[in-house]
Amino acid sequence: MASSSNLLFLSFFLFLTISQTQAKTFRPKALLLPVTKDSSSLQYTTQIKQRTPLVPIKLTIDVGGNFMWVACEGYVSSSYRPVPCGSKTCKISRSGVCVTQCPPPHRPGCHNNACSQLSYNPYTRISTLGEMAADAVSIQSTDGRSSGPMVFVPGLVFTCTSSTPSLLKGLSSGAKGIAGIGRSQISLTSQFASAFKFQRIFAVCLSSSSQSNGVIIFGNVPYEFQLKDVSNYLKYTPLIHNPRSTRRYYSKDDPSTDYFIRLTSIKINGRAVPLNMSRLDIDKEGKGGTKISTVDPYTLMERSIFAAVLKVFMEETKGMTRVPSVNPFNYCISSKNLGSSRVGPPVPTIDLGLHDKSVTWRIFGANSMVQVKDDVLCLGFIDGGLNPRTSVVIGGYQLEDNLLQFDLVKRRLGFTSSLLFMQTTCANFNFTSSV
Ligand SMILES: *[C@@H]1O[C@H](CO)[C@@H](O)[C@H](O)[C@H]1NC(C)=O
Ligand SMILES: *[C@@H]1O[C@H](CO)[C@@H](O)[C@H](O)[C@H]1NC(C)=O
């Protein structure tokens, strides 16, 4: 009978053999996940084919999530392998928990001597213990121009978590877990990079439409949207290390797996918004700062920052017709007679000033104003409360139709600002397979 460590060795060996065999025939330059916006939950979801035989699994994307986790209920697969305690994978996952005895019958999610992890639900902010495991996935390749053949990853590490009533609460209908692509050694980015010798780089392009998909591309390739290589438009700002996790429960030496950037100023129509600068820094306890989130549908700002932004924005839109506000927004205007522009409603631009004065992320009307009903547009920023853990959380709506490149090698974030300006969108990726 094979011991767990032999099993791990075996699956590792299999993994190597298969990826080497594949390399002879076809070696992908990059991989691709289609991303769908769920119009009711406002979550961004994807589908991954996992297990033997392959089953499509719907997952909500968490750009700051530290790994992929899946609800174990009904999990059937002949290629499922638990990750043993003490293994290298277990160590780099910073698990800290070993389940030595799981009462039989043993099944996915329940084995002896299994490395365990806390699966985090960012909507309920609840963490649930699950078993780390490796299983097969099939994922589409790409050259950055169009989608290519499916490739097979025999042992993708994830966490299989037994469903408690709260585990999937708050997730988009039908979603079975979270696809985490945060700053960790076991995120999908890190695993795809080591499986196919990619650089640890990925790009996210969220579509503003729930009718047509956006993409996440793993690997370093051009990013072509309707014949336009938008990588030429990338500007860069450093990714900032946050020494403390931003979850509700965490241990003292758990760094955050979220992507933080250094926001230093906000200008509306070129006018500086007065800000309490100390809130824009990350303190020793990991509080403050600015992060990117695909989990929050709209940008959240600490109350004093929000109030200052709102005040200047209102002053700069004085000539427009204010209408009663619509939840969850505070400030709405009539879009009658407002006209439009290539980059959305013609409202004052909002510039996020970053690490260097010359580097700004410009937010146009398409990303600042939300159409809540006919003729009503609301400023799509939300009061993040008095004392939030993170001062500014840049949410999904502000990211849509912008390409973001997360480069873990150079530790920087590349961003394009609105692709509408370049007359394309995130939905323009060519999903027509070249085979
Ligand atoms: C600025 O923020 C810090 C917390 O980061 C707070 O202690 C201080 O009172 C704030 N200053 C003002 C003027 O609001
Ligand atoms: C999409 O990609 C396919 C395969 O590479 C190609 O034949 C087709 O012309 C492309 N379509 C567009 C609109 O670029």
Tab-separated table of C-alpha atoms and ligand atoms in Angstrom:
chain	number	residue	atom	x	y	z
A	1	MET	CA	0.000	0.000	0.000
A	2	ALA	CA	1.394	3.376	-0.944
A	3	SER	CA	2.032	5.788	1.883
A	4	SER	CA	0.940	9.365	1.471
A	5	SER	CA	4.420	10.597	0.723
A	6	ASN	CA	4.791	7.971	-1.999
A	7	LEU	CA	1.493	9.108	-3.386
A	8	LEU	CA	2.680	12.650	-3.462
A	9	PHE	CA	5.881	11.549	-5.128
A	10	LEU	CA	3.877	9.512	-7.588
A	11	SER	CA	1.569	12.359	-8.490
A	12	PHE	CA	4.497	14.729	-8.736
A	13	PHE	CA	6.261	12.277	-11.004
A	14	LEU	CA	3.153	11.835	-13.129
A	15	PHE	CA	2.804	15.557	-13.292
A	16	LEU	CA	6.358	15.974	-14.533
A	17	THR	CA	6.051	13.177	-17.079
A	18	ILE	CA	2.818	14.459	-18.489
A	19	SER	CA	3.905	18.057	-18.744
A	20	GLN	CA	7.135	16.945	-20.384
A	21	THR	CA	5.260	14.773	-22.852
A	22	GLN	CA	3.024	17.685	-23.629
A	23	ALA	CA	5.958	20.010	-24.019
A	24	LYS	CA	7.116	17.945	-26.993
A	25	THR	CA	3.824	18.259	-28.752
A	26	PHE	CA	2.453	21.556	-27.497
A	27	ARG	CA	3.767	23.988	-24.968
A	28	PRO	CA	1.398	26.814	-24.129
A	29	LYS	CA	2.756	30.344	-23.920
A	30	ALA	CA	-0.034	31.350	-21.593
A	31	LEU	CA	-3.334	30.139	-20.174
A	32	LEU	CA	-6.712	31.747	-20.184
A	33	LEU	CA	-9.814	31.790	-18.022
A	34	PRO	CA	-13.011	33.358	-19.368
A	35	VAL	CA	-14.633	35.695	-16.825
A	36	THR	CA	-18.375	36.266	-16.614
A	37	LYS	CA	-19.982	39.123	-14.741
A	38	ASP	CA	-23.026	37.938	-12.824
A	39	SER	CA	-25.533	40.758	-13.180
A	40	SER	CA	-27.425	39.942	-9.983
A	41	SER	CA	-24.577	39.274	-7.513
A	42	LEU	CA	-22.139	41.574	-9.381
A	43	GLN	CA	-19.507	38.869	-8.898
A	44	TYR	CA	-16.968	37.884	-11.523
A	45	THR	CA	-17.007	34.151	-12.063
A	46	THR	CA	-15.159	31.612	-14.139
A	47	GLN	CA	-15.433	27.959	-14.973
A	48	ILE	CA	-12.651	25.451	-14.480
A	49	LYS	CA	-12.802	21.861	-15.698
A	50	GLN	CA	-11.545	19.705	-12.842
A	51	ARG	CA	-11.393	16.016	-11.785
A	52	THR	CA	-11.403	12.657	-13.610
A	53	PRO	CA	-13.714	12.557	-15.448
A	54	LEU	CA	-13.631	16.340	-15.969
A	55	VAL	CA	-16.503	18.348	-14.489
A	56	PRO	CA	-17.033	22.090	-15.100
A	57	ILE	CA	-16.906	23.960	-11.779
A	58	LYS	CA	-18.154	27.515	-11.398
A	59	LEU	CA	-15.969	29.629	-9.110
A	60	THR	CA	-16.049	33.249	-7.981
A	61	ILE	CA	-12.804	35.091	-8.682
A	62	ASP	CA	-10.984	36.694	-5.776
A	63	VAL	CA	-7.935	38.532	-7.081
A	64	GLY	CA	-6.535	38.674	-3.539
A	65	GLY	CA	-7.473	35.103	-2.574
A	66	ASN	CA	-4.550	32.915	-1.583
A	67	PHE	CA	-5.623	29.697	-3.334
A	68	MET	CA	-8.476	27.921	-5.040
A	69	TRP	CA	-11.014	26.188	-2.846
A	70	VAL	CA	-13.974	24.065	-3.796
A	71	ALA	CA	-16.877	22.658	-1.790
A	72	CYS	CA	-16.317	18.917	-1.331
A	73	GLU	CA	-19.960	17.909	-1.432
A	74	GLY	CA	-20.518	15.399	-4.231
A	75	TYR	CA	-16.838	15.410	-5.164
A	76	VAL	CA	-16.039	12.354	-7.267
A	77	SER	CA	-12.699	11.933	-9.005
A	78	SER	CA	-10.233	9.113	-9.583
A	79	SER	CA	-7.289	11.530	-9.717
A	80	TYR	CA	-7.858	13.247	-6.332
A	81	ARG	CA	-4.752	13.131	-4.082
A	82	PRO	CA	-4.609	14.668	-0.615
A	83	VAL	CA	-1.510	16.749	0.153
A	84	PRO	CA	0.316	15.076	3.081
A	85	CYS	CA	1.322	16.977	6.195
A	86	GLY	CA	4.970	17.908	6.164
A	87	SER	CA	5.237	17.880	2.365
A	88	LYS	CA	6.865	20.777	0.517
A	89	THR	CA	3.489	21.897	-0.845
A	90	CYS	CA	2.081	21.881	2.667
A	91	LYS	CA	4.999	23.981	3.930
A	92	ILE	CA	4.847	26.651	1.238
A	93	SER	CA	1.094	26.923	1.742
A	94	ARG	CA	1.738	28.190	5.312
A	95	SER	CA	-0.998	25.805	6.418
A	96	GLY	CA	-0.086	25.205	10.042
A	97	VAL	CA	-2.845	22.609	10.430
A	98	CYS	CA	-2.543	18.850	10.077
A	99	VAL	CA	-5.486	16.468	10.296
A	100	THR	CA	-3.841	13.286	11.563
A	101	GLN	CA	-7.028	11.224	11.806
A	102	CYS	CA	-10.188	11.779	9.818
A	103	PRO	CA	-12.985	9.345	10.749
A	104	PRO	CA	-13.628	6.914	7.863
A	105	PRO	CA	-14.993	6.539	5.279
A	106	HIS	CA	-12.111	8.401	3.685
A	107	ARG	CA	-13.239	10.550	0.792
A	108	PRO	CA	-12.281	13.829	-0.879
A	109	GLY	CA	-11.942	16.251	2.023
A	110	CYS	CA	-11.300	13.553	4.629
A	111	HIS	CA	-8.024	11.617	4.824
A	112	ASN	CA	-5.517	10.862	7.552
A	113	ASN	CA	-2.321	12.898	7.728
A	114	ALA	CA	-3.729	15.572	5.419
A	115	CYS	CA	-2.412	19.100	5.194
A	116	SER	CA	-5.305	21.437	5.925
A	117	GLN	CA	-6.063	25.031	5.111
A	118	LEU	CA	-8.611	27.639	6.013
A	119	SER	CA	-10.788	28.367	2.984
A	120	TYR	CA	-11.864	31.976	3.130
A	121	ASN	CA	-15.233	33.252	1.977
A	122	PRO	CA	-14.669	36.996	1.391
A	123	TYR	CA	-18.424	37.713	1.377
A	124	THR	CA	-19.257	36.264	4.804
A	125	ARG	CA	-15.632	36.753	5.977
A	126	ILE	CA	-15.821	33.239	7.416
A	127	SER	CA	-12.965	30.747	7.162
A	128	THR	CA	-13.631	27.002	7.110
A	129	LEU	CA	-11.062	24.225	7.481
A	130	GLY	CA	-10.538	22.071	4.384
A	131	GLU	CA	-8.194	19.412	3.092
A	132	MET	CA	-5.469	20.418	0.666
A	133	ALA	CA	-5.360	18.199	-2.367
A	134	ALA	CA	-4.210	17.987	-5.942
A	135	ASP	CA	-6.435	17.058	-8.834
A	136	ALA	CA	-6.498	17.279	-12.598
A	137	VAL	CA	-7.725	20.381	-14.396
A	138	SER	CA	-8.078	21.211	-18.047
A	139	ILE	CA	-7.626	24.820	-19.047
A	140	GLN	CA	-7.528	26.750	-22.283
A	141	SER	CA	-4.194	27.974	-23.633
A	142	THR	CA	-3.628	31.260	-25.436
A	143	ASP	CA	-0.943	33.218	-27.214
A	144	GLY	CA	-2.525	36.480	-26.052
A	145	ARG	CA	-4.251	36.958	-29.423
A	146	SER	CA	-6.896	34.254	-29.434
A	147	SER	CA	-7.734	31.158	-27.458
A	148	GLY	CA	-5.784	27.990	-28.215
A	149	PRO	CA	-6.014	24.266	-27.421
A	150	MET	CA	-6.964	22.960	-23.984
A	151	VAL	CA	-4.032	21.885	-21.835
A	152	PHE	CA	-4.056	19.420	-18.998
A	153	VAL	CA	-2.613	20.035	-15.535
A	154	PRO	CA	-2.562	16.670	-13.733
A	155	GLY	CA	-2.130	17.950	-10.186
A	156	LEU	CA	-3.419	21.422	-9.453
A	157	VAL	CA	-3.363	22.096	-5.729
A	158	PHE	CA	-6.538	23.425	-4.140
A	159	THR	CA	-8.472	23.007	-0.910
A	160	CYS	CA	-11.462	20.709	-0.693
A	161	THR	CA	-13.755	22.037	1.993
A	162	SER	CA	-16.734	20.209	3.453
A	163	SER	CA	-19.878	22.244	3.077
A	164	THR	CA	-21.051	23.851	6.217
A	165	PRO	CA	-24.189	25.942	5.717
A	166	SER	CA	-22.117	29.115	5.619
A	167	LEU	CA	-19.343	27.969	3.320
A	168	LEU	CA	-20.926	29.024	0.037
A	169	LYS	CA	-23.134	31.748	1.473
A	170	GLY	CA	-22.904	34.990	-0.454
A	171	LEU	CA	-21.343	33.392	-3.532
A	172	SER	CA	-22.913	33.800	-6.945
A	173	SER	CA	-25.659	31.281	-7.688
A	174	GLY	CA	-24.146	27.917	-8.662
A	175	ALA	CA	-20.609	28.854	-7.586
A	176	LYS	CA	-18.839	26.029	-5.756
A	177	GLY	CA	-15.899	27.967	-4.376
A	178	ILE	CA	-13.294	30.646	-4.939
A	179	ALA	CA	-10.558	30.961	-7.538
A	180	GLY	CA	-7.802	32.779	-5.630
A	181	ILE	CA	-5.082	34.508	-7.627
A	182	GLY	CA	-3.466	36.492	-4.821
A	183	ARG	CA	0.119	36.889	-3.685
A	184	SER	CA	0.843	33.398	-2.423
A	185	GLN	CA	2.965	30.398	-3.333
A	186	ILE	CA	-0.093	28.245	-4.022
A	187	SER	CA	-2.319	30.665	-5.920
A	188	LEU	CA	-3.314	29.648	-9.441
A	189	THR	CA	-0.746	32.106	-10.814
A	190	SER	CA	2.154	30.484	-8.984
A	191	GLN	CA	1.043	26.975	-9.877
A	192	PHE	CA	0.511	27.645	-13.583
A	193	ALA	CA	3.842	29.443	-13.689
A	194	SER	CA	5.716	26.478	-12.249
A	195	ALA	CA	3.799	23.892	-14.285
A	196	PHE	CA	4.557	25.530	-17.631
A	197	LYS	CA	7.665	27.597	-16.874
A	198	PHE	CA	5.820	30.881	-17.232
A	199	GLN	CA	6.806	34.002	-15.459
A	200	ARG	CA	4.570	34.762	-12.486
A	201	ILE	CA	2.566	37.344	-14.368
A	202	PHE	CA	-1.143	37.501	-15.050
A	203	ALA	CA	-3.562	40.015	-16.480
A	204	VAL	CA	-7.176	40.667	-15.591
A	205	CYS	CA	-9.622	42.324	-17.977
A	206	LEU	CA	-13.172	42.434	-16.598
A	207	SER	CA	-16.020	42.967	-19.010
A	208	SER	CA	-18.637	45.552	-18.087
A	209	SER	CA	-21.295	43.426	-19.736
A	210	SER	CA	-22.765	40.251	-18.305
A	211	GLN	CA	-23.506	39.213	-21.907
A	212	SER	CA	-19.912	38.865	-23.077
A	213	ASN	CA	-16.909	37.504	-21.240
A	214	GLY	CA	-13.767	39.208	-20.066
A	215	VAL	CA	-10.522	37.289	-19.453
A	216	ILE	CA	-7.727	36.422	-17.086
A	217	ILE	CA	-4.497	35.547	-18.880
A	218	PHE	CA	-1.703	33.730	-17.011
A	219	GLY	CA	1.762	34.170	-18.530
A	220	ASN	CA	3.653	36.932	-20.253
A	221	VAL	CA	2.137	37.508	-23.702
A	222	PRO	CA	0.750	40.482	-25.613
A	223	TYR	CA	-2.860	41.277	-24.784
A	224	GLU	CA	-4.810	41.693	-27.959
A	225	PHE	CA	-8.363	42.981	-27.940
A	226	GLN	CA	-9.806	43.343	-31.424
A	227	LEU	CA	-6.402	43.518	-33.093
A	228	LYS	CA	-5.174	46.114	-30.588
A	229	ASP	CA	-2.263	45.030	-28.422
A	230	VAL	CA	-3.147	46.974	-25.314
A	231	SER	CA	0.081	46.025	-23.520
A	232	ASN	CA	1.582	49.065	-25.266
A	233	TYR	CA	-0.595	51.271	-23.086
A	234	LEU	CA	0.442	49.871	-19.719
A	235	LYS	CA	1.708	52.203	-17.025
A	236	TYR	CA	3.267	50.749	-13.882
A	237	THR	CA	3.208	51.238	-10.152
A	238	PRO	CA	4.888	49.055	-7.479
A	239	LEU	CA	2.905	46.407	-5.630
A	240	ILE	CA	3.181	47.140	-1.918
A	241	HIS	CA	3.717	44.449	0.685
A	242	ASN	CA	1.209	44.455	3.522
A	243	PRO	CA	2.682	42.554	6.491
A	244	ARG	CA	-0.736	41.567	7.905
A	245	SER	CA	-3.625	39.697	6.400
A	246	THR	CA	-6.813	41.744	5.923
A	247	ARG	CA	-9.091	38.844	6.850
A	248	ARG	CA	-11.197	38.828	9.956
A	249	TYR	CA	-9.095	36.084	11.586
A	250	TYR	CA	-5.420	35.666	10.871
A	251	SER	CA	-2.264	34.758	12.663
A	252	LYS	CA	0.282	37.451	13.474
A	253	ASP	CA	2.785	36.481	10.797
A	254	ASP	CA	0.301	36.024	7.960
A	255	PRO	CA	1.050	38.642	5.315
A	256	SER	CA	-1.827	39.856	3.180
A	257	THR	CA	-2.264	38.067	-0.150
A	258	ASP	CA	-4.097	41.108	-1.549
A	259	TYR	CA	-2.528	43.429	-4.104
A	260	PHE	CA	-1.820	46.804	-2.545
A	261	ILE	CA	-0.649	49.895	-4.425
A	262	ARG	CA	0.495	53.291	-3.208
A	263	LEU	CA	-2.234	55.865	-3.716
A	264	THR	CA	-0.888	59.330	-2.853
A	265	SER	CA	-3.439	61.778	-4.242
A	266	ILE	CA	-6.854	62.101	-5.843
A	267	LYS	CA	-7.653	64.836	-8.330
A	268	ILE	CA	-11.069	65.608	-9.762
A	269	ASN	CA	-11.085	67.690	-12.925
A	270	GLY	CA	-7.462	68.375	-12.033
A	271	ARG	CA	-8.377	69.735	-8.591
A	272	ALA	CA	-6.650	68.087	-5.643
A	273	VAL	CA	-8.925	66.476	-3.061
A	274	PRO	CA	-7.667	67.197	0.487
A	275	LEU	CA	-6.855	63.848	2.065
A	276	ASN	CA	-5.602	62.578	5.399
A	277	MET	CA	-2.334	61.152	4.077
A	278	SER	CA	-1.676	58.948	7.091
A	279	ARG	CA	-4.641	56.793	6.073
A	280	LEU	CA	-3.055	56.133	2.702
A	281	ASP	CA	-0.065	54.438	4.317
A	282	ILE	CA	-0.094	50.899	5.646
A	283	ASP	CA	0.796	50.834	9.334
A	284	LYS	CA	2.626	48.089	11.258
A	285	GLU	CA	-0.644	46.316	11.936
A	286	GLY	CA	-1.478	46.225	8.222
A	287	LYS	CA	-4.140	48.894	8.508
A	288	GLY	CA	-4.718	51.552	5.872
A	289	GLY	CA	-3.461	51.629	2.295
A	290	THR	CA	-5.124	50.923	-1.033
A	291	LYS	CA	-5.875	47.536	-2.545
A	292	ILE	CA	-7.447	46.060	-5.651
A	293	SER	CA	-10.542	43.902	-5.167
A	294	THR	CA	-12.714	41.895	-7.529
A	295	VAL	CA	-14.941	40.954	-4.596
A	296	ASP	CA	-16.262	44.449	-3.853
A	297	PRO	CA	-18.481	45.616	-6.719
A	298	TYR	CA	-17.720	49.327	-6.155
A	299	THR	CA	-14.778	51.263	-4.722
A	300	LEU	CA	-14.928	51.752	-0.971
A	301	MET	CA	-13.278	54.718	0.702
A	302	GLU	CA	-12.743	55.401	4.379
A	303	ARG	CA	-15.333	57.960	5.497
A	304	SER	CA	-13.144	61.095	5.556
A	305	ILE	CA	-11.668	60.276	2.133
A	306	PHE	CA	-15.110	59.519	0.758
A	307	ALA	CA	-16.553	62.776	2.087
A	308	ALA	CA	-13.691	64.791	0.606
A	309	VAL	CA	-14.040	63.114	-2.800
A	310	LEU	CA	-17.796	63.574	-2.786
A	311	LYS	CA	-17.504	67.268	-1.913
A	312	VAL	CA	-15.103	68.064	-4.752
A	313	PHE	CA	-17.024	65.917	-7.223
A	314	MET	CA	-20.268	67.694	-6.347
A	315	GLU	CA	-18.623	71.085	-6.759
A	316	GLU	CA	-17.210	70.083	-10.120
A	317	THR	CA	-20.634	68.879	-11.336
A	318	LYS	CA	-22.584	71.877	-10.011
A	319	GLY	CA	-24.033	72.593	-13.442
A	320	MET	CA	-25.631	69.138	-13.656
A	321	THR	CA	-29.089	68.209	-12.361
A	322	ARG	CA	-28.936	66.412	-9.034
A	323	VAL	CA	-31.638	63.775	-8.485
A	324	PRO	CA	-32.559	61.738	-5.359
A	325	SER	CA	-29.865	59.206	-4.528
A	326	VAL	CA	-30.355	55.507	-5.083
A	327	ASN	CA	-28.895	52.901	-2.708
A	328	PRO	CA	-26.044	52.122	-2.160
A	329	PHE	CA	-24.912	55.394	-3.744
A	330	ASN	CA	-24.875	58.892	-2.230
A	331	TYR	CA	-24.833	61.153	-5.211
A	332	CYS	CA	-26.875	60.834	-8.393
A	333	ILE	CA	-27.450	63.102	-11.352
A	334	SER	CA	-29.834	63.144	-14.272
A	335	SER	CA	-28.332	61.902	-17.499
A	336	LYS	CA	-30.978	63.674	-19.599
A	337	ASN	CA	-29.237	66.165	-21.873
A	338	LEU	CA	-25.874	65.039	-20.498
A	339	GLY	CA	-24.706	63.562	-23.776
A	340	SER	CA	-21.992	60.938	-23.930
A	341	SER	CA	-18.379	60.442	-24.865
A	342	ARG	CA	-16.212	57.585	-26.029
A	343	VAL	CA	-15.271	56.923	-22.402
A	344	GLY	CA	-18.790	57.090	-20.962
A	345	PRO	CA	-20.820	59.933	-19.469
A	346	PRO	CA	-18.976	63.280	-19.793
A	347	VAL	CA	-18.322	63.911	-16.097
A	348	PRO	CA	-15.153	65.202	-14.390
A	349	THR	CA	-12.218	62.785	-14.577
A	350	ILE	CA	-10.956	61.286	-11.331
A	351	ASP	CA	-7.183	60.836	-11.254
A	352	LEU	CA	-5.612	58.468	-8.795
A	353	GLY	CA	-2.063	59.697	-8.206
A	354	LEU	CA	0.278	56.800	-7.479
A	355	HIS	CA	3.835	56.247	-6.170
A	356	ASP	CA	5.210	58.907	-8.474
A	357	LYS	CA	3.607	62.226	-9.418
A	358	SER	CA	3.854	61.428	-13.104
A	359	VAL	CA	1.942	58.138	-12.773
A	360	THR	CA	-1.808	58.508	-12.587
A	361	TRP	CA	-4.692	56.157	-13.138
A	362	ARG	CA	-7.419	58.164	-14.807
A	363	ILE	CA	-11.017	57.151	-14.139
A	364	PHE	CA	-13.505	58.277	-16.791
A	365	GLY	CA	-17.301	58.389	-16.663
A	366	ALA	CA	-17.651	54.768	-17.825
A	367	ASN	CA	-15.955	53.675	-14.572
A	368	SER	CA	-17.141	56.402	-12.225
A	369	MET	CA	-20.854	56.666	-13.032
A	370	VAL	CA	-23.298	53.797	-12.630
A	371	GLN	CA	-26.528	53.817	-14.635
A	372	VAL	CA	-29.063	52.813	-11.969
A	373	LYS	CA	-32.142	53.467	-14.081
A	374	ASP	CA	-33.257	55.419	-17.129
A	375	ASP	CA	-31.774	58.884	-16.984
A	376	VAL	CA	-30.165	58.383	-13.558
A	377	LEU	CA	-26.413	58.079	-13.071
A	378	CYS	CA	-24.797	57.709	-9.659
A	379	LEU	CA	-21.228	58.194	-8.554
A	380	GLY	CA	-20.032	54.609	-8.103
A	381	PHE	CA	-17.990	55.057	-4.938
A	382	ILE	CA	-19.162	53.964	-1.511
A	383	ASP	CA	-18.559	55.137	2.037
A	384	GLY	CA	-16.280	52.495	3.547
A	385	GLY	CA	-17.106	53.519	7.125
A	386	LEU	CA	-15.207	55.147	9.945
A	387	ASN	CA	-12.428	52.772	10.662
A	388	PRO	CA	-12.019	50.207	7.889
A	389	ARG	CA	-9.026	47.912	7.814
A	390	THR	CA	-8.100	49.101	4.301
A	391	SER	CA	-8.673	52.789	3.540
A	392	VAL	CA	-9.349	52.504	-0.197
A	393	VAL	CA	-10.566	49.321	-1.880
A	394	ILE	CA	-10.695	49.736	-5.648
A	395	GLY	CA	-13.704	47.646	-6.643
A	396	GLY	CA	-14.859	45.768	-9.731
A	397	TYR	CA	-16.833	48.530	-11.442
A	398	GLN	CA	-13.780	50.768	-11.489
A	399	LEU	CA	-11.692	47.928	-12.979
A	400	GLU	CA	-14.015	47.004	-15.847
A	401	ASP	CA	-12.691	47.562	-19.357
A	402	ASN	CA	-9.277	48.382	-17.885
A	403	LEU	CA	-6.506	45.834	-18.345
A	404	LEU	CA	-4.518	45.179	-15.180
A	405	GLN	CA	-1.277	43.256	-15.277
A	406	PHE	CA	-0.063	41.780	-11.983
A	407	ASP	CA	3.661	41.161	-12.296
A	408	LEU	CA	4.965	39.167	-9.331
A	409	VAL	CA	8.467	39.027	-10.798
A	410	LYS	CA	8.972	42.782	-10.992
A	411	ARG	CA	6.443	43.315	-8.148
A	412	ARG	CA	4.446	45.875	-10.016
A	413	LEU	CA	0.945	46.505	-11.300
A	414	GLY	CA	0.493	47.521	-14.923
A	415	PHE	CA	-2.728	49.341	-15.809
A	416	THR	CA	-4.113	50.780	-19.024
A	417	SER	CA	-6.931	53.021	-17.780
A	418	SER	CA	-10.106	52.691	-19.876
A	419	LEU	CA	-9.771	50.561	-23.003
A	420	LEU	CA	-12.746	52.503	-24.372
A	421	PHE	CA	-10.263	55.294	-24.933
A	422	MET	CA	-8.427	52.909	-27.284
A	423	GLN	CA	-11.730	51.977	-28.909
A	424	THR	CA	-11.842	48.463	-27.571
A	425	THR	CA	-13.200	46.616	-24.504
A	426	CYS	CA	-12.365	43.597	-22.351
A	427	ALA	CA	-15.159	41.718	-24.143
A	428	ASN	CA	-13.226	41.960	-27.408
A	429	PHE	CA	-10.815	39.150	-26.669
A	430	ASN	CA	-10.917	36.651	-29.528
A	431	PHE	CA	-12.298	33.461	-27.991
A	432	THR	CA	-12.472	31.782	-31.411
A	433	SER	CA	-10.080	28.899	-31.006
A	434	SER	CA	-7.252	28.633	-33.502
A	435	VAL	CA	-7.749	24.842	-33.661
B	1	LIG	C1	-5.890	61.073	10.055
B	1	LIG	O1	-5.976	59.660	10.174
B	1	LIG	C2	-5.423	59.122	11.353
B	1	LIG	C3	-5.535	57.631	11.271
B	1	LIG	O2	-4.787	57.136	10.222
B	1	LIG	C4	-6.150	59.682	12.552
B	1	LIG	O3	-5.559	59.206	13.742
B	1	LIG	C5	-6.112	61.208	12.532
B	1	LIG	O4	-6.901	61.716	13.577
B	1	LIG	C6	-6.638	61.729	11.203
B	1	LIG	N1	-6.466	63.179	11.136
B	1	LIG	C7	-7.452	64.016	10.839
B	1	LIG	C8	-7.113	65.456	10.783
B	1	LIG	O5	-8.577	63.616	10.608
B	2	LIG	C1	-9.858	35.073	-34.088
B	2	LIG	O1	-8.866	34.068	-34.078
B	2	LIG	C2	-8.990	33.137	-35.138
B	2	LIG	C3	-7.973	32.054	-34.909
B	2	LIG	O2	-6.696	32.561	-34.631
B	2	LIG	C4	-8.815	33.852	-36.469
B	2	LIG	O3	-8.969	32.942	-37.521
B	2	LIG	C5	-9.869	34.964	-36.574
B	2	LIG	O4	-9.645	35.699	-37.737
B	2	LIG	C6	-9.775	35.884	-35.368
B	2	LIG	N1	-10.870	36.846	-35.400
B	2	LIG	C7	-10.674	38.146	-35.269
B	2	LIG	C8	-11.905	38.994	-35.295
B	2	LIG	O5	-9.571	38.645	-35.137
